[in-house]
Coordinates of C-alpha atoms in Angstrom, one line a residue:
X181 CA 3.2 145.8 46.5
X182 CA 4.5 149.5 46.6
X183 CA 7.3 149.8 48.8
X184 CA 9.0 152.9 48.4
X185 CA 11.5 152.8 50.9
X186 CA 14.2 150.9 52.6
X187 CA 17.0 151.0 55.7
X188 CA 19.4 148.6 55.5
X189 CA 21.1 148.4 58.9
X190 CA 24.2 147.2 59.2
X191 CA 23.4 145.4 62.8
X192 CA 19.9 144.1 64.5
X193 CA 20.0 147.0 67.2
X194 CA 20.7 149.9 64.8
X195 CA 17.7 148.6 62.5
X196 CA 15.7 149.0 65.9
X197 CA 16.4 152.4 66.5
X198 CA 15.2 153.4 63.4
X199 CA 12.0 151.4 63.1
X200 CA 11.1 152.4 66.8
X201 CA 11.3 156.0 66.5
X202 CA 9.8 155.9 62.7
X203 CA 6.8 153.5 64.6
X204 CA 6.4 156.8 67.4
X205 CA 6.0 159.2 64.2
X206 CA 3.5 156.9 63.5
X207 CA 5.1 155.6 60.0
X208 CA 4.7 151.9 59.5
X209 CA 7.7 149.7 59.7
X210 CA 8.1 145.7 58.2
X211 CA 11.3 144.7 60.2
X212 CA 13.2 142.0 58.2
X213 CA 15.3 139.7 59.7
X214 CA 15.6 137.3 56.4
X215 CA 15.4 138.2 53.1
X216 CA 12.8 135.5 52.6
X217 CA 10.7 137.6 53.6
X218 CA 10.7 140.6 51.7
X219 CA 7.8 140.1 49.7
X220 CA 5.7 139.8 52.3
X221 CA 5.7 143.8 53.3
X222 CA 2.3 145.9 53.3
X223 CA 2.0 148.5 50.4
X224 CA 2.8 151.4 52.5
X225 CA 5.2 150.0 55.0
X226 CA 9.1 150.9 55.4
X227 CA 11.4 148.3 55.3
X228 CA 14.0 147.9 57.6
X229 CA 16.2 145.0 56.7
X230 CA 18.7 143.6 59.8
X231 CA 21.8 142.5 59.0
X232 CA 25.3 141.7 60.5
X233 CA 27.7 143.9 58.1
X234 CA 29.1 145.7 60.4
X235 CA 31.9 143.7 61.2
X236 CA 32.0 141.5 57.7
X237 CA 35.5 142.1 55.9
X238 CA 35.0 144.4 53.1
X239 CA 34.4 142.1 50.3
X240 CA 32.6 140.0 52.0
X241 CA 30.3 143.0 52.9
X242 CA 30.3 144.5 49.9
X243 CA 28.8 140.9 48.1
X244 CA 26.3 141.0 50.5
X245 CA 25.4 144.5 49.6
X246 CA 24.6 143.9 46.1
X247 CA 22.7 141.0 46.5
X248 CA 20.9 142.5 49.2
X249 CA 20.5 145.9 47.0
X250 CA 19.8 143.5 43.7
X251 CA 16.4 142.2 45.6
X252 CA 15.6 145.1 46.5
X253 CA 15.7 146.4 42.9
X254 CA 13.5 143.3 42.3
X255 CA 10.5 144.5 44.3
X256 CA 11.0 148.1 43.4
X257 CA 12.2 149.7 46.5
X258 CA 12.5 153.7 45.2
X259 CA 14.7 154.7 47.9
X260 CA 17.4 152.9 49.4
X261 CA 19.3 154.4 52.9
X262 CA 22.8 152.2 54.2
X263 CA 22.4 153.1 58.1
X264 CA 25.7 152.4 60.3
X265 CA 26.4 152.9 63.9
X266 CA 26.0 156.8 64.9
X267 CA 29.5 156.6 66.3
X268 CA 30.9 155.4 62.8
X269 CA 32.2 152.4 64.3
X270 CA 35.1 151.2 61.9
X271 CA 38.2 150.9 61.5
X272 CA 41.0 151.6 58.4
X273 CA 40.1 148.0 57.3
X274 CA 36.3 148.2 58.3
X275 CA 33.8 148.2 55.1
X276 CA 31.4 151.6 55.3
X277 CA 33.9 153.1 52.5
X278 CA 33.4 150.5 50.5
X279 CA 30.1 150.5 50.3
X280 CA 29.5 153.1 49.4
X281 CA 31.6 152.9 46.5
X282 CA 29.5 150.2 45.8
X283 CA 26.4 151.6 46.2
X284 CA 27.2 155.0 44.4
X285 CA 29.0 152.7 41.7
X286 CA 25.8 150.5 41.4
X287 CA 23.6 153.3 41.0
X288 CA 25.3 155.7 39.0
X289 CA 25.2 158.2 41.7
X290 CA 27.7 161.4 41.2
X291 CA 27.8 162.4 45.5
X292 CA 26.8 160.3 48.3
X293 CA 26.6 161.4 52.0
X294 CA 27.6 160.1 54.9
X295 CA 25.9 161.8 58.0
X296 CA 26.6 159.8 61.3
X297 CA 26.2 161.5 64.6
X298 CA 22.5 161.6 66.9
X299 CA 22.9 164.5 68.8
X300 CA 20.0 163.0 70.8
X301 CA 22.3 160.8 72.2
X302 CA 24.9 163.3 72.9
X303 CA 27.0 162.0 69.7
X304 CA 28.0 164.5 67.3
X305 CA 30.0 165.5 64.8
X306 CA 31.8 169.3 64.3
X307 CA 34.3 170.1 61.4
X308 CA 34.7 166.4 60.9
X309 CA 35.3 165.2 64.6
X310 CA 33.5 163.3 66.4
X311 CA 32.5 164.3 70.0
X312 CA 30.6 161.5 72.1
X313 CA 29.0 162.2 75.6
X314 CA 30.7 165.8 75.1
X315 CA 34.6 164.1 74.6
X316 CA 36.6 163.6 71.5
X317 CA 35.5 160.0 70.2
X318 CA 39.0 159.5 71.2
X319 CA 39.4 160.5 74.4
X320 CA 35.7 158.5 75.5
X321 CA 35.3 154.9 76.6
X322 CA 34.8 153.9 72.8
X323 CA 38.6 154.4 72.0
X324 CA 38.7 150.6 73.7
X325 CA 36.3 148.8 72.2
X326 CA 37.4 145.5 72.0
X327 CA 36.4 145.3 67.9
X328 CA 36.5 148.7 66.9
X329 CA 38.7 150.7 69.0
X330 CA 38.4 154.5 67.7
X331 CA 41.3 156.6 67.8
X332 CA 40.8 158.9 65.1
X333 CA 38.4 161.3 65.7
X334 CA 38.5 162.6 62.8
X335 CA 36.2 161.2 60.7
X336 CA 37.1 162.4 57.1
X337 CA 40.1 161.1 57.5
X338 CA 38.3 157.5 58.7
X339 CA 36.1 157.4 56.1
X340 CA 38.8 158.8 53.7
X341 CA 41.1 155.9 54.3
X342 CA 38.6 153.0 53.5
X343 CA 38.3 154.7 49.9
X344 CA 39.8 156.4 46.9
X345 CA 37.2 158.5 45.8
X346 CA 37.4 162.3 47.5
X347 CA 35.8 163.0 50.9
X348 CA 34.7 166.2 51.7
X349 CA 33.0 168.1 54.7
X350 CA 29.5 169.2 54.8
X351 CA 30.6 171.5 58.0
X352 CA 28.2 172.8 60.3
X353 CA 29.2 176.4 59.6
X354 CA 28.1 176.0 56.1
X355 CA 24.5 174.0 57.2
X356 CA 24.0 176.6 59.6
X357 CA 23.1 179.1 56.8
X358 CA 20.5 177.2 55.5
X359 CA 19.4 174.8 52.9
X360 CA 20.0 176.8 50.1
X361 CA 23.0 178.0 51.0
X362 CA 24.5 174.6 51.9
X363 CA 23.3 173.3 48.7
X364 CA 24.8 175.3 46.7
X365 CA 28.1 174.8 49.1
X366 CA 28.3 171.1 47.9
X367 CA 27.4 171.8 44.3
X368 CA 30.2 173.7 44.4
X369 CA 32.4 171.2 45.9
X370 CA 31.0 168.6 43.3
X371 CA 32.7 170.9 40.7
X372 CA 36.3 171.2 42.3
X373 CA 35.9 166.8 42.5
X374 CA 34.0 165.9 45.4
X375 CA 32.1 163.1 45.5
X376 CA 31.7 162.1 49.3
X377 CA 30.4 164.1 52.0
X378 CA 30.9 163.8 56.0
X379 CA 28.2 165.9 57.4
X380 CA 28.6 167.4 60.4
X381 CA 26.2 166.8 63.1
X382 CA 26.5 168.9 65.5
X383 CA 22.4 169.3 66.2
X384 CA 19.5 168.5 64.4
X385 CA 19.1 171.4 62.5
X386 CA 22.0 170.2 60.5
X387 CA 19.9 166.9 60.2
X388 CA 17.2 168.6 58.7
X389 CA 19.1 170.8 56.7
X390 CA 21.0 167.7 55.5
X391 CA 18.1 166.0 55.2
X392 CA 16.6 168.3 52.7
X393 CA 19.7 168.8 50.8
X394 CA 19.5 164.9 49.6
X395 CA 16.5 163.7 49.8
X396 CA 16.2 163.1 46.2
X397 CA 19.3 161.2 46.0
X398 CA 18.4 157.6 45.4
X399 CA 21.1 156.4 48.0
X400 CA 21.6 157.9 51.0
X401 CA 23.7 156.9 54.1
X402 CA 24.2 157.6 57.7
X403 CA 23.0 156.9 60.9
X404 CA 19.6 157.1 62.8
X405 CA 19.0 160.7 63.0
X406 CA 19.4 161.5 59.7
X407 CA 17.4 158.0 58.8
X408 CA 14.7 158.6 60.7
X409 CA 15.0 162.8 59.5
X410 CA 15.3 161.8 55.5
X411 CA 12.1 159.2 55.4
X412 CA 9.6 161.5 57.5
X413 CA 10.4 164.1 54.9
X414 CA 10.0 161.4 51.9
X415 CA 6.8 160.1 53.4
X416 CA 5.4 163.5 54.0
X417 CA 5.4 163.7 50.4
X418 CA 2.4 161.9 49.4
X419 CA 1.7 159.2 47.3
X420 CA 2.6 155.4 48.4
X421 CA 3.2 155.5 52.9
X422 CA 0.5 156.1 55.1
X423 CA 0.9 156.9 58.7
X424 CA -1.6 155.0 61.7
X425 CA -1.6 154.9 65.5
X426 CA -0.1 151.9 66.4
X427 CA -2.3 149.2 67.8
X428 CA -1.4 147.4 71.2
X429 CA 0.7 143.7 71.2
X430 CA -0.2 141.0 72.5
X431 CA 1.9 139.8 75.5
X432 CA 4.4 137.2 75.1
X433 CA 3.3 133.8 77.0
X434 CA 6.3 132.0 78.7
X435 CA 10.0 132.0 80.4
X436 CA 12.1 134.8 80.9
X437 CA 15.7 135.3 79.8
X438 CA 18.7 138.0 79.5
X439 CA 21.5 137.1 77.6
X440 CA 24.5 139.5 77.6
X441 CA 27.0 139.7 75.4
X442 CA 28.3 143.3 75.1
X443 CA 31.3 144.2 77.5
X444 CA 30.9 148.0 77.9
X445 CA 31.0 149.0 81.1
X446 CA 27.7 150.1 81.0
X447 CA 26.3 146.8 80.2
X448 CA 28.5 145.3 83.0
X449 CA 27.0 147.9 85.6
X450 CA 23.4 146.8 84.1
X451 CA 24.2 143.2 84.3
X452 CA 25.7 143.6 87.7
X453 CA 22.2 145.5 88.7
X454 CA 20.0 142.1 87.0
X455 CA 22.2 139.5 89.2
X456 CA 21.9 141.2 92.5
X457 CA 17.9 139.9 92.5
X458 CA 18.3 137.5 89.9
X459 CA 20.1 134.2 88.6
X460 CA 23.0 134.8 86.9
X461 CA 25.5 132.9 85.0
X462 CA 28.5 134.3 84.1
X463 CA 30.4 132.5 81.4
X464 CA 34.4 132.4 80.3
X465 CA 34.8 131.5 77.4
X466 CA 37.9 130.3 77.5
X467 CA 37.3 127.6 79.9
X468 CA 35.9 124.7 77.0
X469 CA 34.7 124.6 73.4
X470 CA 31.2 126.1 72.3
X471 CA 29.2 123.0 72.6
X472 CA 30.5 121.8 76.0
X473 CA 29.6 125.6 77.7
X474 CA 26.2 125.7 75.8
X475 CA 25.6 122.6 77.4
X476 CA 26.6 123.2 80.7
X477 CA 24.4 126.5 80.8
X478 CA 21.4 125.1 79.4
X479 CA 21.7 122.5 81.6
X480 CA 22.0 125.0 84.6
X481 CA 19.0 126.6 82.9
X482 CA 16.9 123.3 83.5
X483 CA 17.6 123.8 87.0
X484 CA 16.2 127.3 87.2
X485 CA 13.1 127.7 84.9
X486 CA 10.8 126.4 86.8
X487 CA 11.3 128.7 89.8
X488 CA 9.2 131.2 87.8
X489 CA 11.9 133.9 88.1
X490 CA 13.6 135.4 85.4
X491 CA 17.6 134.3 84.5
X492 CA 20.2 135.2 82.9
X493 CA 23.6 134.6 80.9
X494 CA 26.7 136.6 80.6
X495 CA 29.7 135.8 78.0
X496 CA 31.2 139.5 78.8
X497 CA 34.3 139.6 80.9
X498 CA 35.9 142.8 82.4
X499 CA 39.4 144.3 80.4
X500 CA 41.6 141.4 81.5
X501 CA 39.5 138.6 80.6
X502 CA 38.6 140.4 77.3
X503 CA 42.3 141.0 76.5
X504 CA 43.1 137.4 77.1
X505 CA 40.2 135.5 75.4
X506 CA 40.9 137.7 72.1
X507 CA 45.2 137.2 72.3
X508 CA 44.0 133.6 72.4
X509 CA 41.1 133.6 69.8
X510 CA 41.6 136.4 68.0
X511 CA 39.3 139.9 67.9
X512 CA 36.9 138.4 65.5
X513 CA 37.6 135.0 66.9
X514 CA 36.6 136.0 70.5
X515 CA 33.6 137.9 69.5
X516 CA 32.1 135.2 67.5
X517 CA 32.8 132.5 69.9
X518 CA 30.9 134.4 72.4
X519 CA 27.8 135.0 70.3
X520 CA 27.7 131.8 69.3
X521 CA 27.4 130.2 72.9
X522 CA 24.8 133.1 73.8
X523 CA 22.9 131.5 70.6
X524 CA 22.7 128.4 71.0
X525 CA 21.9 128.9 74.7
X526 CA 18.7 130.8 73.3
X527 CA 17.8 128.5 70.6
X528 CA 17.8 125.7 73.4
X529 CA 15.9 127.9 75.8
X530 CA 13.4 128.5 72.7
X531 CA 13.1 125.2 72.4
X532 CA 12.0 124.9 76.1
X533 CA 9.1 127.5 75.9
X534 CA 10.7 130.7 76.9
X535 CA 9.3 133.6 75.4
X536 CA 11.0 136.7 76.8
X537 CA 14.3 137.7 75.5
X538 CA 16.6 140.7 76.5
X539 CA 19.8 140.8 74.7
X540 CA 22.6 143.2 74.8
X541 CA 24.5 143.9 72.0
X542 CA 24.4 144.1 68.2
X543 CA 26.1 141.5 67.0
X544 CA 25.1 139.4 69.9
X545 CA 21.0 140.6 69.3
X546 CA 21.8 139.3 65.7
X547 CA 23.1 135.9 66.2
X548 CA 20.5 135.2 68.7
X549 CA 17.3 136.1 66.5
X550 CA 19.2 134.6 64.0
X551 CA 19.2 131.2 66.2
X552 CA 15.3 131.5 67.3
X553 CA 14.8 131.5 63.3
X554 CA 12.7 134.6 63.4
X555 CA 12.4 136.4 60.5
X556 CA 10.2 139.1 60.8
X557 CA 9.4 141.4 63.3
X558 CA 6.7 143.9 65.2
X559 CA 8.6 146.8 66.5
X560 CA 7.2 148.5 69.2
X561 CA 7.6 152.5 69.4
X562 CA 10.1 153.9 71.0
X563 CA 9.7 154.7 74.7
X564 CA 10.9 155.6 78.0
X565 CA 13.1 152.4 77.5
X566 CA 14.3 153.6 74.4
X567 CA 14.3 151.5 70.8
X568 CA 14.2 147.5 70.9
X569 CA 11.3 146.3 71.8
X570 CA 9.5 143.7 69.2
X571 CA 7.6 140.7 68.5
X572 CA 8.0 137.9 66.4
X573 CA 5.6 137.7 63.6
X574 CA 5.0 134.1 63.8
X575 CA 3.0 132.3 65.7
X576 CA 5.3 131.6 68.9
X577 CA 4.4 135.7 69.6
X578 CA 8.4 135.9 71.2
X579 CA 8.8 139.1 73.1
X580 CA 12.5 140.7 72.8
X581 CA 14.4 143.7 73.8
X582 CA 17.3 144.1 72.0
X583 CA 19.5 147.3 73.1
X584 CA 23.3 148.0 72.5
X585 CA 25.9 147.6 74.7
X586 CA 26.5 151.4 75.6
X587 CA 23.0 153.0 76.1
X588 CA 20.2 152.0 79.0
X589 CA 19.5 153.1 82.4
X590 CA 20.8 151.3 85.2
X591 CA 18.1 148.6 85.8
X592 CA 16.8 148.4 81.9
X593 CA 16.8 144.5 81.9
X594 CA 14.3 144.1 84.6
X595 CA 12.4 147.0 83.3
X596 CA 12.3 145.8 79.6
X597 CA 10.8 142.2 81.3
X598 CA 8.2 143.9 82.9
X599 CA 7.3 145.8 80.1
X600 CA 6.9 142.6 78.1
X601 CA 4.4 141.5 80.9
X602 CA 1.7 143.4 80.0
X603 CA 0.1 144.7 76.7

């Protein structure tokens, strides 16, 4: 097996984005949902590897980490990039600091940058701060997320707090002049004690500059742009990935489902949208224990299925609801509760032949593919839909759409079902 390359992303949806858009460049992708699999990848392929890190206390992520890194060493993986939310989603406590101490430590590495931002998406980052839909990160509807509210914009100072090594800025001004230029910028910066750069991001020639400035670095880290930016210039290089026109997949054969479990008010407008022409049950969980509401909507679901219209399950409440269920469960308490009803729900619906799975949210996508026990994945290219659209590898063939919480037009869950209706 030569596999030159890997993306470990810290959640299922993030791991999409990459594969998707690397998939459209025509770069083939073996999406990982268990590390059992790892040895089954094509000579040639990426790996992307999903995990849920993103919200794992540090130690616990940084364990993870090196046993993840350590099998990876194991098959021979060349190139390693650590991709993270674009909007850097962490807080003082949160784990992306150390990390990359880890990592840098593990590999002996003397700089590491961290480059998130995807101007694509209207997030970007300029002198350090990060702008998203064209306001301060901390001034947009992320500074209440209910897990990781973002106050700081600045984020330096963010990343500068979850580690005692020196940060440093990569500023736009400085990429702006070029690749040689910048280079010798952070060389320079290197000297006075820098080991850690934030790069700016304020469009994608900073990517590409960035890109190029570290693409020989064994570890890399950031977040889709500059993922998708570094391995189309390492597999332009020659020897060991191919590129191929992807081939069509096969339609999914069976019952239709969305499960929601992000809160943004996006995905509430979208889930709102679904239920106006659809089934939809909307779940507190505050009302009984995890077992008792998984059975009561599966049983609800045994009323439905047959009708050959699609349904659909929502554990995401509006600011009130939110505030109360996590003063009475805690944060982490509340989140996990939440995706583990919305799992369950979809092993049981597994279990009685549906084959069609929207989800929204990263932590909810991963709990749920997690319960399905799938652990590999085709990923579709990215489309007019976006990324996060896959197949299971095995022979059940499940269709899935897996999008976060804060991106997606309007009526994206009826539109990624139809999608999975045909070829």
């Amino acid at each position: 097996m030569s596999v030159r390359i890997a993306v470990i992303a810290d959640d299922f949806t993030g791991g999409l984005f990459v594969a998707s858009n690397l998939e459209k460049l025509g770069i083939p992708v073996f999406y990982v949902c268990d590390t059992a699999v790892l040895n089954e990848a094509a000579d040639g392929e990426v790996l992307v590897i999903a995990t849920r890190l993103r919200f794992m206390p540090p130690a616990q992520a940084v364990a993870t980490l090196d046993s993840l890194t350590s099998m990876l060493d194991r098959i021979g993986v060349e190139r390693i990039f650590y991709k993270y939310c674009s909007t850097f989603d962490s807080t003082a406590e949160g784990n992306i600091g150390p990390c990359g101490d880890l990592l840098a430590r593990k590999y002996g590495q003397q700089r590491l940058v961290f480059g998130p931002g995807y101007p694509d998406l209207r997030t970007y980052v300029h002198e350090g701060y990060m702008f998203y839909k064209d306001r301060l990160i901390s001034e947009s509807i992320k500074r209440s997320d209910p897990i990781t509210p973002m106050s700081d914009p600045d984020m330096a100072r963010v990343l500068q707090r979850q580690t005692a090594e020196t940060v440093g800025l990569l500023p736009h001004r400085v990429l702006h002049r070029g690749v040689e230029f910048a280079r010798d910028y952070v060389d320079g910066q290197q000297e006075k004690g820098v080991r850690y750069f934030l790069m700016d991001c304020v469009d994608n020639d900073d990517v590409t500059v960035g890109a190029t400035i570290f693409r020989h670095d064994r570890i890399t880290t950031g977040a889709d742009a500059l993922a998708i930016e570094l391995i189309s210039q390492w597999t332009s290089e020659g020897a060991g990935t191919g590129r191929r026109i992807s081939s069509p997949v096969a339609r999914a054969q069976g019952g239709e489902v969305v499960l929601v479990g992000s809160c943004s008010g996006v995905t509430l407008r979208q889930r709102d949208h679904f239920a106006e022409r659809n089934p939809m049950l909307n779940i507190d969980i505050r009302e009984a224990d995890e077992d008792v509401l998984t059975a009561r909507a599966l049983a609800w679901a045994d009323e439905k299925l047959g009708a050959g219209q699609p349904i659909g399950f929502s554990v995401a409440g509006d600011v009130v609801s939110v505030a109360d269920a996590q003063a009475k469960f805690g944060i982490m308490g509340a989140a996990r509760k939440a995706e583990a009803i919305l799992a369950g729900i979809a092993k049981g619906l597994g279990e009685r032949g549906v084959r069609k799975f929207v989800v929204s949210g990263g932590e909810t996508s991963g709990a749920i593919v997690e319960a399905l026990g799938i652990q590999s994945m085709q990923v579709l290219p990215f489309d007019e839909l976006g990324a996060g659209s896959c197949v299971s590898r095995d022979a059940r063939r499940i269709s899935l759409f897996l999008k976060p919480g804060k991106i997606g037009a309007e009526d994206v869950f009826s539109a990624a079902l139809e999608k999975m209706r045909t070829p």
